[in-house]
Coordinates of C-alpha atoms in Angstrom, one line a residue:
Chain K
M9 CA 0.5 53.2 63.4
N10 CA 3.6 55.3 63.4
N11 CA 4.4 53.8 67.6
I12 CA 3.7 50.4 65.5
T13 CA 6.0 50.0 63.0
E14 CA 8.0 52.0 65.6
F15 CA 7.5 49.0 68.3
I16 CA 7.7 46.5 65.9
A17 CA 11.6 47.7 63.9
R18 CA 12.7 48.8 68.1
N19 CA 12.3 46.1 70.0
R20 CA 14.2 43.3 70.2
Y21 CA 11.7 40.4 70.7
S22 CA 8.8 41.6 68.0
H23 CA 10.0 39.8 65.5
M24 CA 9.4 36.8 67.4
I25 CA 6.3 37.1 69.1
I26 CA 4.8 38.6 65.2
L27 CA 6.5 35.0 63.4
A28 CA 4.6 33.3 67.0
L29 CA 1.1 34.9 65.9
L30 CA 1.9 33.6 62.9
L31 CA 2.6 30.2 63.6
A32 CA 0.1 30.2 66.3
V33 CA -2.7 32.1 65.5
V34 CA -3.3 33.6 62.1
L35 CA -2.6 30.4 60.3
P36 CA -4.2 27.9 61.6
L37 CA -7.1 30.3 61.8
S38 CA -7.2 30.5 58.2
M39 CA -6.2 27.2 57.2
D40 CA -7.9 23.7 57.1
I41 CA -6.4 20.9 58.8
F42 CA -4.8 19.8 56.1
R43 CA -3.0 22.4 55.1
L44 CA -1.8 23.4 58.6
N45 CA -0.9 20.0 58.8
L46 CA 1.2 20.6 55.6
V47 CA 2.6 23.7 57.7
G48 CA 3.8 21.7 60.5
K49 CA 5.9 19.8 57.7
Y50 CA 7.9 22.2 56.7
L51 CA 8.2 24.1 60.3
T52 CA 9.5 20.8 60.7
Y53 CA 12.4 21.5 58.5
A54 CA 12.8 25.3 59.6
F55 CA 14.8 23.5 62.4
V56 CA 17.5 22.2 60.0
A57 CA 17.5 25.4 58.8
L58 CA 18.0 26.8 62.2
G59 CA 20.6 24.6 62.9
L60 CA 22.8 25.4 59.7
V61 CA 22.2 29.3 60.3
L62 CA 24.3 28.9 63.7
C63 CA 27.0 26.6 62.1
W64 CA 26.9 28.0 58.7
G65 CA 25.7 31.5 59.6
Y66 CA 27.9 32.1 62.3
G67 CA 30.4 29.2 62.5
G68 CA 31.1 29.0 58.8
I69 CA 30.9 25.0 58.4
L70 CA 28.9 24.3 56.2
S71 CA 27.4 20.7 55.9
L72 CA 25.5 19.5 52.8
G73 CA 25.1 16.4 55.1
Q74 CA 21.5 17.9 57.3
G75 CA 19.4 15.2 56.7
V76 CA 21.3 12.8 57.7
F77 CA 20.1 14.3 61.9
F78 CA 16.7 15.3 60.1
G79 CA 17.0 11.2 58.7
L80 CA 18.2 9.8 62.1
G81 CA 16.0 11.7 64.4
G82 CA 12.7 11.1 62.7
Y83 CA 13.7 6.8 62.1
C84 CA 13.7 7.5 66.1
M85 CA 11.3 8.1 66.2
A86 CA 9.9 5.7 63.2
M87 CA 10.7 3.0 65.3
F88 CA 9.3 4.0 68.7
L89 CA 6.0 4.3 66.1
K90 CA 6.7 1.0 64.4
L91 CA 7.2 -1.3 66.7
E92 CA 3.7 0.4 68.8
A93 CA 1.6 -0.5 65.9
S94 CA 3.1 -4.0 65.1
S95 CA 2.1 -5.9 68.7
P96 CA 1.5 -8.7 68.1
E97 CA -2.2 -8.6 67.7
N98 CA -2.1 -5.9 65.1
T99 CA 0.3 -8.0 63.5
Q100 CA -1.1 -12.3 63.4
I101 CA -1.5 -12.6 59.6
Q102 CA 3.0 -12.8 60.3
S103 CA 4.9 -15.6 59.7
T104 CA 6.1 -13.4 62.2
P105 CA 3.5 -11.7 64.7
G106 CA 5.0 -8.5 66.5
I107 CA 7.9 -7.7 64.6
P108 CA 7.6 -4.8 62.0
D109 CA 5.6 -5.4 58.7
F110 CA 8.4 -4.7 56.3
M111 CA 11.1 -7.1 58.1
D112 CA 8.3 -9.7 58.2
W113 CA 8.8 -9.9 54.0
N114 CA 12.5 -10.1 54.6
Q115 CA 12.6 -13.0 55.7
I116 CA 13.5 -12.3 59.4
T117 CA 12.3 -13.8 62.2
E118 CA 13.5 -11.5 65.3
L119 CA 13.6 -8.1 65.6
P120 CA 16.9 -7.3 65.2
W121 CA 19.1 -6.1 69.1
F122 CA 19.5 -2.7 68.2
W123 CA 15.4 -2.0 68.0
E124 CA 14.2 -3.6 70.8
P125 CA 15.3 0.1 73.2
F126 CA 12.7 1.0 71.3
H127 CA 10.0 -0.4 72.5
S128 CA 10.6 2.7 75.4
F129 CA 9.3 5.7 75.1
G130 CA 11.7 7.1 76.7
F131 CA 14.5 5.9 75.5
T132 CA 13.2 7.3 71.7
L133 CA 13.1 10.9 72.5
V134 CA 16.3 10.3 74.9
A135 CA 17.8 8.6 71.6
V136 CA 16.5 11.7 69.2
L137 CA 18.6 13.7 71.3
V138 CA 21.8 10.8 71.6
V139 CA 22.0 9.1 68.1
P140 CA 22.2 11.8 66.1
A141 CA 24.1 14.0 68.0
L142 CA 27.2 10.8 68.8
F143 CA 27.0 10.6 64.9
A144 CA 27.5 14.6 64.4
F145 CA 30.4 14.3 67.7
I146 CA 32.1 11.7 65.7
I147 CA 32.1 13.1 62.2
A148 CA 33.4 16.8 63.3
V149 CA 35.9 15.0 65.7
A150 CA 37.6 13.3 62.7
M151 CA 37.5 16.4 61.3
F152 CA 37.4 19.1 63.2
K153 CA 40.3 17.9 65.5
R154 CA 42.7 17.4 61.5
R155 CA 41.3 20.8 60.7
V156 CA 39.3 19.3 57.6
G157 CA 37.3 22.7 57.2
G158 CA 35.5 24.4 54.0
V159 CA 34.9 22.2 51.2
Y160 CA 36.5 19.3 51.7
F161 CA 34.2 19.1 54.8
A162 CA 31.1 19.7 52.4
I163 CA 32.2 17.2 50.7
I164 CA 32.7 14.2 53.2
T165 CA 29.2 15.5 54.3
Q166 CA 27.4 15.3 51.6
A167 CA 29.3 12.0 51.0
I168 CA 28.2 10.5 54.3
A169 CA 24.6 11.5 53.3
A170 CA 24.8 9.5 50.0
I171 CA 26.2 6.3 52.3
L172 CA 23.7 6.9 55.2
T173 CA 21.1 7.5 51.9
I174 CA 22.3 3.9 50.3
L175 CA 22.9 1.7 53.8
I176 CA 19.4 2.5 55.0
I177 CA 18.1 1.4 51.2
G178 CA 20.2 -1.5 51.0
Q179 CA 19.0 -3.0 54.5
Q180 CA 15.7 -3.1 53.5
G181 CA 14.8 -5.5 55.9
Y182 CA 16.2 -3.9 59.3
T183 CA 14.8 -0.3 57.6
G184 CA 12.7 -0.3 55.4
G185 CA 14.5 0.6 52.7
V186 CA 13.8 3.1 50.2
N187 CA 10.0 3.0 51.6
G188 CA 10.5 4.0 55.0
I189 CA 9.3 3.5 57.8
T190 CA 5.8 4.2 57.5
D191 CA 2.4 2.8 58.4
L192 CA 2.8 4.6 61.6
R193 CA -0.7 5.3 64.2
T194 CA -0.4 5.2 67.6
L195 CA 1.8 7.0 70.0
N196 CA 0.9 5.0 73.2
G197 CA -1.9 4.3 72.1
W198 CA -2.8 7.9 70.7
D199 CA -3.8 7.5 67.5
I200 CA -1.9 10.5 65.7
R201 CA -4.5 10.2 62.6
T202 CA -6.6 12.1 63.7
D203 CA -7.7 15.7 63.2
S204 CA -6.5 16.8 66.4
A205 CA -3.9 14.9 67.3
K206 CA -2.5 16.6 64.1
Y207 CA -3.4 20.4 65.7
V208 CA -1.9 19.2 68.5
L209 CA 0.9 17.5 67.6
Y210 CA 1.3 21.1 65.3
Y211 CA 1.0 23.5 68.4
V212 CA 3.8 20.9 69.9
N213 CA 5.9 21.1 67.5
V214 CA 5.5 25.3 66.8
V215 CA 7.1 25.3 70.8
L216 CA 9.3 22.9 70.2
L217 CA 10.4 25.0 66.9
F218 CA 10.5 28.4 69.3
A219 CA 12.6 26.1 72.6
C220 CA 15.4 25.9 69.9
I221 CA 15.0 30.1 68.4
F222 CA 15.7 30.6 71.7
I223 CA 18.4 28.1 73.0
A224 CA 20.5 29.5 69.1
G225 CA 19.4 32.8 70.3
F226 CA 20.6 32.3 73.4
V227 CA 23.7 31.3 71.7
V228 CA 24.4 33.4 68.4
K229 CA 24.5 36.2 72.0
S230 CA 26.7 34.9 74.7
K231 CA 30.7 35.3 74.2
L232 CA 30.3 31.9 71.7
G233 CA 28.8 33.0 69.4
R234 CA 30.8 36.0 68.7
L235 CA 33.4 34.1 68.5
L236 CA 31.8 31.9 65.9
V237 CA 31.9 35.2 63.6
A238 CA 35.9 35.7 64.7
M239 CA 36.7 31.6 63.7
R240 CA 34.4 32.7 60.4
E241 CA 36.4 35.3 59.8
R242 CA 40.3 34.8 61.0
E243 CA 40.5 30.8 62.6
D244 CA 44.5 31.6 62.9
R245 CA 43.9 34.9 65.0
V246 CA 41.0 32.6 67.8
R247 CA 44.1 29.9 67.7
F248 CA 46.4 32.1 68.9
S249 CA 44.5 33.9 71.2
G250 CA 44.2 30.7 72.8
Y251 CA 41.5 29.4 72.0
D252 CA 41.3 25.8 70.7
V253 CA 39.0 26.1 67.8
S254 CA 37.5 22.7 67.3
N255 CA 36.9 22.5 70.3
F256 CA 34.2 25.1 69.2
K257 CA 33.1 23.5 65.5
I258 CA 32.4 20.0 66.9
F259 CA 29.9 21.6 69.6
V260 CA 28.3 24.3 67.0
F261 CA 28.1 20.9 64.9
C262 CA 26.5 19.2 67.3
L263 CA 24.0 21.7 68.9
A264 CA 23.6 22.1 64.8
A265 CA 22.9 17.8 64.9
M266 CA 20.8 18.4 67.1
I267 CA 18.2 20.5 66.1
S268 CA 18.1 19.4 63.1
A269 CA 16.4 15.7 64.8
I270 CA 14.0 16.9 67.0
G271 CA 13.2 18.6 62.9
G272 CA 13.2 15.1 62.6
A273 CA 11.2 13.5 64.7
M274 CA 8.7 15.7 64.8
F275 CA 8.2 15.4 60.8
T276 CA 7.5 10.8 61.8
L277 CA 5.3 12.2 64.1
Q278 CA 2.8 14.8 61.7
V279 CA 3.8 12.5 58.4
G280 CA 3.3 9.5 60.0
F281 CA 6.4 8.2 57.9
M282 CA 9.6 8.4 57.5
S283 CA 12.1 7.5 53.9
P284 CA 15.6 7.3 53.5
S285 CA 14.4 10.4 50.1
F286 CA 14.5 12.8 54.0
V287 CA 18.2 11.5 55.0
G288 CA 20.2 12.1 51.4
I289 CA 21.6 14.6 49.2
V290 CA 19.0 16.2 47.9
P291 CA 17.1 17.4 50.4
S292 CA 20.2 18.6 52.7
I293 CA 21.1 21.0 49.5
E294 CA 17.8 22.1 50.0
M295 CA 17.9 23.1 53.4
V296 CA 21.1 24.9 52.9
I297 CA 19.2 26.5 50.0
F298 CA 16.2 27.6 53.3
C299 CA 18.4 29.0 55.2
A300 CA 20.2 30.2 52.8
L301 CA 17.0 32.5 51.1
G302 CA 15.9 33.0 54.6
G303 CA 19.1 35.5 55.4
R304 CA 21.7 32.4 56.9
L305 CA 22.5 34.8 60.2
S306 CA 18.7 35.6 60.3
I307 CA 17.6 32.9 63.3
L308 CA 14.6 34.1 61.8
G309 CA 14.9 34.2 59.5
A310 CA 15.8 31.1 58.4
V311 CA 12.1 30.3 59.1
Y312 CA 10.0 32.3 57.2
G313 CA 13.3 30.6 54.4
T314 CA 12.1 28.0 55.0
L315 CA 7.1 28.4 54.1
L316 CA 8.0 31.2 52.1
V317 CA 10.2 28.2 49.8
N318 CA 8.6 25.3 50.6
F319 CA 5.2 27.8 50.1
A320 CA 5.8 28.5 46.7
K321 CA 7.3 24.5 45.5
T322 CA 3.6 23.3 46.7
S323 CA 1.9 26.1 44.4
F324 CA 4.6 25.9 41.4
S325 CA 4.9 21.8 41.7
E326 CA 1.2 21.6 41.3
S327 CA 1.2 23.5 38.4
F328 CA 4.6 22.7 36.9
P329 CA 6.0 20.4 38.3
E330 CA 9.3 19.7 35.9
L331 CA 10.5 23.9 35.9
W332 CA 9.8 23.5 39.3
L333 CA 13.5 22.1 40.9
F334 CA 14.9 25.1 38.5
A335 CA 13.3 27.3 39.8
M336 CA 14.9 26.8 42.8
G337 CA 18.2 26.6 41.5
A338 CA 17.4 29.9 39.9
L339 CA 16.0 31.3 42.5
F340 CA 18.9 30.4 45.9
I341 CA 21.5 31.1 42.5
G342 CA 20.3 34.9 42.4
V343 CA 19.6 36.0 46.0
V344 CA 23.1 34.2 46.8
M345 CA 24.7 36.7 44.7
A346 CA 22.6 39.7 45.0
F347 CA 21.6 39.7 48.5
P348 CA 24.0 36.9 50.4
N349 CA 22.2 37.9 53.6
G350 CA 18.7 36.8 52.2
L351 CA 15.2 38.1 52.9
A352 CA 16.5 39.2 56.3
G353 CA 19.4 40.9 54.6
I354 CA 16.4 42.3 52.4
Y355 CA 14.8 43.5 55.7
Q356 CA 17.2 44.2 58.2
T357 CA 19.1 46.6 55.0
Y358 CA 16.0 48.2 53.4
I359 CA 12.5 47.9 55.9
E360 CA 13.3 47.6 58.8
P361 CA 15.2 51.1 58.7
R362 CA 11.9 53.0 56.5
L363 CA 10.5 52.0 60.1
I364 CA 12.3 53.6 62.4
S365 CA 12.3 56.7 60.3
K366 CA 9.2 57.1 59.4
K367 CA 9.9 59.2 62.7
K368 CA 12.3 60.6 62.9
G369 CA 13.5 60.6 59.1
Y370 CA 16.5 62.5 59.4
E371 CA 18.1 60.4 61.7
K372 CA 19.6 58.1 59.1
E373 CA 21.3 54.9 60.8
D374 CA 24.7 53.2 60.2
P375 CA 23.5 50.0 60.4
K376 CA 27.4 48.9 61.2
K377 CA 27.7 51.7 64.5
K378 CA 24.9 50.4 65.4
D379 CA 24.8 49.3 69.1
D380 CA 27.0 52.4 70.2
N381 CA 28.7 51.9 73.2
P382 CA 29.4 48.2 74.1
A383 CA 31.1 49.0 76.5
L384 CA 28.3 50.6 78.9
A385 CA 26.9 47.7 78.4
N386 CA 22.7 47.2 77.6
P387 CA 21.4 46.0 80.7
E388 CA 18.7 43.9 78.7
E389 CA 21.9 41.7 77.3
E390 CA 23.3 41.1 80.3
K391 CA 20.4 39.2 81.9
T392 CA 20.7 36.9 78.8
H393 CA 24.8 36.4 79.5
A394 CA 23.3 35.4 83.2
Chain R
M2 CA 77.1 32.3 67.9
L3 CA 80.0 32.7 70.8
E4 CA 78.1 34.8 72.6
T5 CA 75.0 32.0 72.8
T6 CA 77.7 29.5 74.0
K7 CA 79.0 31.2 77.0
N8 CA 75.6 31.6 78.0
I9 CA 74.4 28.4 78.4
G10 CA 72.4 28.4 81.7
K11 CA 71.6 31.4 83.2
D12 CA 68.0 31.7 83.5
F13 CA 66.3 33.2 80.0
V14 CA 63.1 33.5 79.1
L15 CA 63.3 31.6 75.6
S16 CA 65.9 29.5 75.0
V17 CA 65.3 28.4 70.5
E18 CA 68.0 26.0 70.8
G19 CA 69.4 23.5 67.1
L20 CA 65.7 24.6 65.3
T21 CA 65.4 23.3 61.5
V22 CA 62.5 23.5 59.6
S23 CA 62.6 22.0 56.5
F24 CA 60.2 22.8 54.2
D25 CA 60.0 20.3 50.7
G26 CA 63.9 20.2 51.5
F27 CA 64.3 23.4 51.6
K28 CA 65.4 24.6 55.0
A29 CA 63.9 27.5 56.2
V30 CA 65.0 27.9 59.6
N31 CA 68.4 26.2 59.1
D32 CA 69.7 24.6 63.5
L33 CA 69.1 28.0 64.2
S34 CA 70.4 29.2 68.9
F35 CA 69.1 32.1 70.2
Y36 CA 67.7 33.6 73.8
V37 CA 65.6 35.7 75.1
E38 CA 66.7 37.1 78.2
E39 CA 63.3 39.1 80.9
N40 CA 62.5 41.8 79.8
E41 CA 65.0 42.6 76.5
I42 CA 63.6 44.0 73.4
R43 CA 64.6 42.0 71.3
V44 CA 64.8 42.8 67.8
I45 CA 65.2 40.3 64.8
I46 CA 66.1 41.9 61.1
G47 CA 66.9 39.8 57.6
P48 CA 66.6 40.3 53.8
N49 CA 63.9 38.8 52.8
G50 CA 63.2 35.3 52.9
A51 CA 66.2 34.9 55.9
G52 CA 63.7 32.6 57.7
K53 CA 62.1 35.4 60.0
T54 CA 58.2 35.1 60.2
T55 CA 58.9 31.2 60.9
V56 CA 60.6 31.8 63.2
L57 CA 57.9 33.4 64.8
D58 CA 55.4 30.6 63.1
L59 CA 57.9 27.9 64.9
I60 CA 57.6 29.4 68.6
C61 CA 54.0 30.2 68.5
G62 CA 52.9 26.6 66.6
R63 CA 51.2 27.7 63.1
T64 CA 54.7 25.5 61.8
A65 CA 55.6 22.3 63.6
A66 CA 59.4 22.3 63.8
T67 CA 62.2 19.1 61.8
E68 CA 64.2 19.1 65.0
G69 CA 65.3 20.9 68.0
S70 CA 63.8 22.2 70.6
I71 CA 61.9 25.5 72.3
K72 CA 61.9 26.6 75.5
F73 CA 59.7 29.1 76.9
K74 CA 59.9 29.1 81.2
G75 CA 61.4 25.9 81.0
K76 CA 58.4 24.4 78.7
E77 CA 59.5 23.0 75.2
L78 CA 56.9 24.2 72.9
T79 CA 57.0 22.4 70.0
K80 CA 54.9 19.5 71.1
M81 CA 51.8 21.7 72.3
K82 CA 49.1 22.7 70.4
E83 CA 48.8 26.4 69.4
H84 CA 45.8 27.3 72.1
Q85 CA 48.4 25.5 74.6
I86 CA 51.2 27.8 74.5
V87 CA 49.2 31.3 74.9
H88 CA 48.0 29.6 77.4
T89 CA 51.9 29.0 79.0
G90 CA 52.5 33.1 78.4
V91 CA 53.0 34.2 73.9
G92 CA 51.1 36.4 72.0
R93 CA 51.4 36.7 68.7
K94 CA 50.7 39.1 66.3
F95 CA 50.8 38.4 62.4
Q96 CA 52.6 40.9 59.7
N97 CA 49.4 42.3 58.7
P98 CA 46.5 43.5 61.1
S99 CA 44.5 40.2 61.8
I100 CA 41.9 40.8 63.7
Y101 CA 38.1 40.4 63.4
E102 CA 36.3 42.8 61.5
D103 CA 32.5 41.5 61.2
L104 CA 32.8 42.6 64.8
T105 CA 33.2 45.8 67.0
V106 CA 36.6 46.9 68.3
F107 CA 35.0 46.1 71.8
E108 CA 33.9 42.7 70.5
N109 CA 37.8 42.0 69.6
L110 CA 39.3 42.6 72.5
E111 CA 36.0 41.5 74.6
L112 CA 37.9 38.1 72.7
S113 CA 40.9 38.2 73.6
F114 CA 40.6 38.3 76.9
P115 CA 41.7 35.7 78.9
R116 CA 38.6 33.6 81.0
G117 CA 35.4 31.7 79.1
H118 CA 38.4 29.7 76.7
S119 CA 36.5 26.1 76.7
V120 CA 33.5 25.6 75.3
F121 CA 31.0 26.2 77.9
G122 CA 33.0 29.1 79.3
A123 CA 32.5 30.8 76.0
L124 CA 28.8 29.7 76.0
F125 CA 28.3 31.3 79.8
F126 CA 30.4 34.2 79.9
K127 CA 29.6 37.0 81.3
R128 CA 30.5 40.5 80.4
D129 CA 31.1 42.2 83.7
K130 CA 32.5 45.2 85.1
E131 CA 35.8 43.6 85.7
V132 CA 35.9 42.3 81.9
I133 CA 34.5 46.2 81.0
E134 CA 36.8 48.1 82.4
K135 CA 40.4 46.4 81.5
I136 CA 38.9 46.8 78.0
S137 CA 38.0 50.8 78.6
E138 CA 41.8 50.5 79.9
I139 CA 43.6 48.7 76.7
A140 CA 41.1 50.5 74.0
A141 CA 43.2 53.9 76.0
M142 CA 46.8 53.0 75.3
I143 CA 46.1 51.9 71.9
F144 CA 44.1 54.7 71.2
L145 CA 41.6 53.7 70.1
G146 CA 39.4 54.4 72.8
D147 CA 36.6 56.4 71.6
K148 CA 35.7 54.0 68.7
L149 CA 34.9 51.2 71.1
G150 CA 31.7 50.6 69.5
M151 CA 32.8 51.2 66.2
S152 CA 32.8 48.3 64.5
A153 CA 36.2 46.9 63.1
D154 CA 37.0 47.7 59.3
L155 CA 36.4 51.1 59.5
L156 CA 39.1 50.9 60.9
S157 CA 42.8 52.4 59.6
H158 CA 45.5 50.1 58.9
G159 CA 47.7 51.8 61.7
Q160 CA 44.7 51.7 63.8
K161 CA 44.3 47.7 63.2
Q162 CA 47.6 47.2 63.9
W163 CA 46.9 48.7 67.4
L164 CA 44.3 46.3 68.3
E165 CA 45.8 43.6 67.0
I166 CA 48.6 44.7 69.5
G167 CA 45.4 45.2 72.2
M168 CA 44.0 42.8 71.8
L169 CA 47.2 40.8 72.8
L170 CA 47.8 43.7 75.6
I171 CA 44.7 42.1 77.5
Q172 CA 45.9 39.0 77.2
D173 CA 48.9 39.8 79.1
P174 CA 52.0 37.5 77.7
E175 CA 55.2 37.2 79.0
L176 CA 56.9 36.8 75.7
L177 CA 55.1 39.3 72.8
M178 CA 55.5 38.6 69.4
L179 CA 54.9 41.1 67.0
D180 CA 55.6 40.5 62.9
E181 CA 56.1 43.9 61.8
P182 CA 54.2 46.2 63.5
V183 CA 54.7 48.9 62.3
A184 CA 54.9 48.1 58.5
G185 CA 52.5 51.2 56.3
M186 CA 52.3 53.3 59.4
S187 CA 52.2 57.5 58.7
V188 CA 55.3 58.6 60.4
S189 CA 53.4 60.8 63.6
E190 CA 51.3 56.1 63.7
R191 CA 54.9 54.8 63.8
K192 CA 55.8 57.4 66.6
Q193 CA 53.2 56.9 68.4
T194 CA 53.7 53.3 68.5
A195 CA 56.9 53.4 69.2
D196 CA 56.1 54.8 72.5
L197 CA 53.1 52.6 73.4
L198 CA 56.1 50.1 72.5
H199 CA 57.9 51.8 74.9
R200 CA 54.8 51.6 78.0
I201 CA 54.2 48.1 77.0
T202 CA 57.2 45.9 76.9
K203 CA 58.2 47.1 80.9
D204 CA 58.2 43.4 82.4
R205 CA 57.8 41.8 79.3
S206 CA 60.5 39.9 77.0
V207 CA 59.5 40.9 73.2
L208 CA 60.8 39.9 70.1
V209 CA 60.3 42.0 67.1
I210 CA 60.7 41.5 63.8
E211 CA 61.3 44.6 61.8
H212 CA 62.5 47.0 58.5
D213 CA 62.4 49.7 59.8
M214 CA 65.8 50.3 60.9
Q215 CA 65.7 54.1 62.9
F216 CA 62.7 51.6 64.9
V217 CA 64.7 48.8 65.7
A218 CA 67.2 51.3 67.1
E219 CA 65.0 53.1 69.2
I220 CA 63.3 50.5 70.8
A221 CA 65.9 47.6 70.6
D222 CA 68.4 45.9 73.0
R223 CA 70.0 43.1 71.2
V224 CA 69.4 42.4 67.7
T225 CA 70.1 39.6 66.1
V226 CA 70.1 39.0 62.6
L227 CA 69.2 35.8 60.4
H228 CA 70.3 35.1 56.5
Q229 CA 69.3 32.0 55.8
G230 CA 67.5 30.9 58.5
K231 CA 70.4 31.2 60.4
V232 CA 71.8 33.3 62.8
L233 CA 74.6 35.6 61.7
S234 CA 75.0 38.0 63.7
E235 CA 73.6 39.0 67.5
G236 CA 74.2 42.5 69.7
S237 CA 73.5 45.6 70.0
M238 CA 72.2 47.6 67.1
E239 CA 75.7 49.3 67.5
R240 CA 77.5 46.3 67.0
V241 CA 75.8 44.7 64.4
Q242 CA 75.8 47.8 62.3
S243 CA 79.0 47.7 62.0
D244 CA 79.8 44.2 62.4
P245 CA 80.8 43.3 58.3
K246 CA 79.0 40.2 57.5
V247 CA 75.8 42.3 57.7
I248 CA 76.9 44.7 56.2
E249 CA 77.6 42.9 53.6
V250 CA 74.3 41.0 52.7
Y251 CA 72.0 43.5 54.3
L252 CA 72.2 47.0 55.4
G253 CA 74.4 47.0 52.5
H254 CA 72.0 47.0 50.4

């Protein structure tokens, strides 16, 4: 037993293996497909929380509008699926067959130009990544080149989330309005509503999540990751060490947006619709809470934080729907005040040392002094840099 | 001022001419001109509010000049961004030790290593032998050779000052600007710092702001006295010390 706990605490991949086992083996075996599909839905939010770890936890850029990128990714996917579901045969009863039903209800007789390319699956996959990244890039260049940061940036991102929601709701004929894009059926002819499709999509989701975890891990372990920490603390010093700080902020903000967008696209596939209620201020802030609870400096913590808050939300809101928001607010305030590094912080300070000291009780490690001589660069790390 | 006019035409590393900056009408630096020669150690002194730190801010691009020019090796700095100025070879140390306290001493120095300054350069930066050797060398120089793995927030105040000097040294700037490098140091730390400065100032020009007159006398080639944003006096330490204007506004206090 000692050996196992010691292994868990010491091996840098062990935490990832545990999460992989949990998501790929334990949960699928212990849940029916309805619950598993729910977990899949939660995991799509984990992408957003993961992006927030990078841009908020490491880079110090608090964005209260990550739902925007989640939504853009989700809408791109939804547009493709909707077009496939709106084939002329399926929509014979409409006054204009071949266009999505909500367009027909809004007296639109022709497919808008920006919907056209979403007939192609290849284009859609690219768009899921590029559209949110481009949008994030425009925001980031406009803000960071002017050195807008901190609270001001948070407020602006929140305003953007609000604006986009209003725009989507207002342009009902083009976007499906407040209902969003619903009644999605097949992906290249493959019915995504069946149980087997849900299993497949769940696993695709887990694999993509791990791909993003690896990318995030690579970024955090690179010099860029340390630069982000340095920028968070002393932006001026970084600038006077010869770095163009705004470029690094733009990069990490765009990366976070892309990761969130993958989550959004997977959400659409697994849940079967996309609506403005996942774009606005409330979901954006909820995602910050997932990240803060899990630990904003911990990539895996963000995943656990998202899962736990959502499990709690589902079980709690089933019994006390009106109390849930208060409970989540209280939880957020409590965690931030008592444990600024969230669950991951609690684990690292209280649990991990115990796992190690079981064997060597006398050796109390100071977390600050870990990694005592980086000059003798540990070869494992070198490999990841390569 | 007399001295500066006769110097025109000579090759200077840094020439500041007619530099003015006004904050809401208050001229913190007013029509300031001075020149720094190659390999010179220049100390700027002056009473509080004389504009000393503002001058460094202007040179390194932290503050934008209202008027005037700053030429470094013939390049105009007033139009450049901070990071571009750094790449032309200007290094700046702040008054309060400005280091990354969440990172280790090694990582602090590594971030200042002059390679991988673009986004993808930083992403794929390799901690190779050259980097490690250079960092060990600099760390030994700044008396932190055995503290590389330590988190920087555990260093003493003096050690933090050294670390920041080390972060500049690793950039190998041609012009090194130090804002009160011995402030808050103990007597023995001060001696070590003077010793360090003597060693690192070879082959580069240095601009230092300092209040400690004994320390100034020890390191300065020449001294510029600022008062209300203007040069009050300039020359060797003895000359400045015996200047009646200087005694009146500053040293006499």
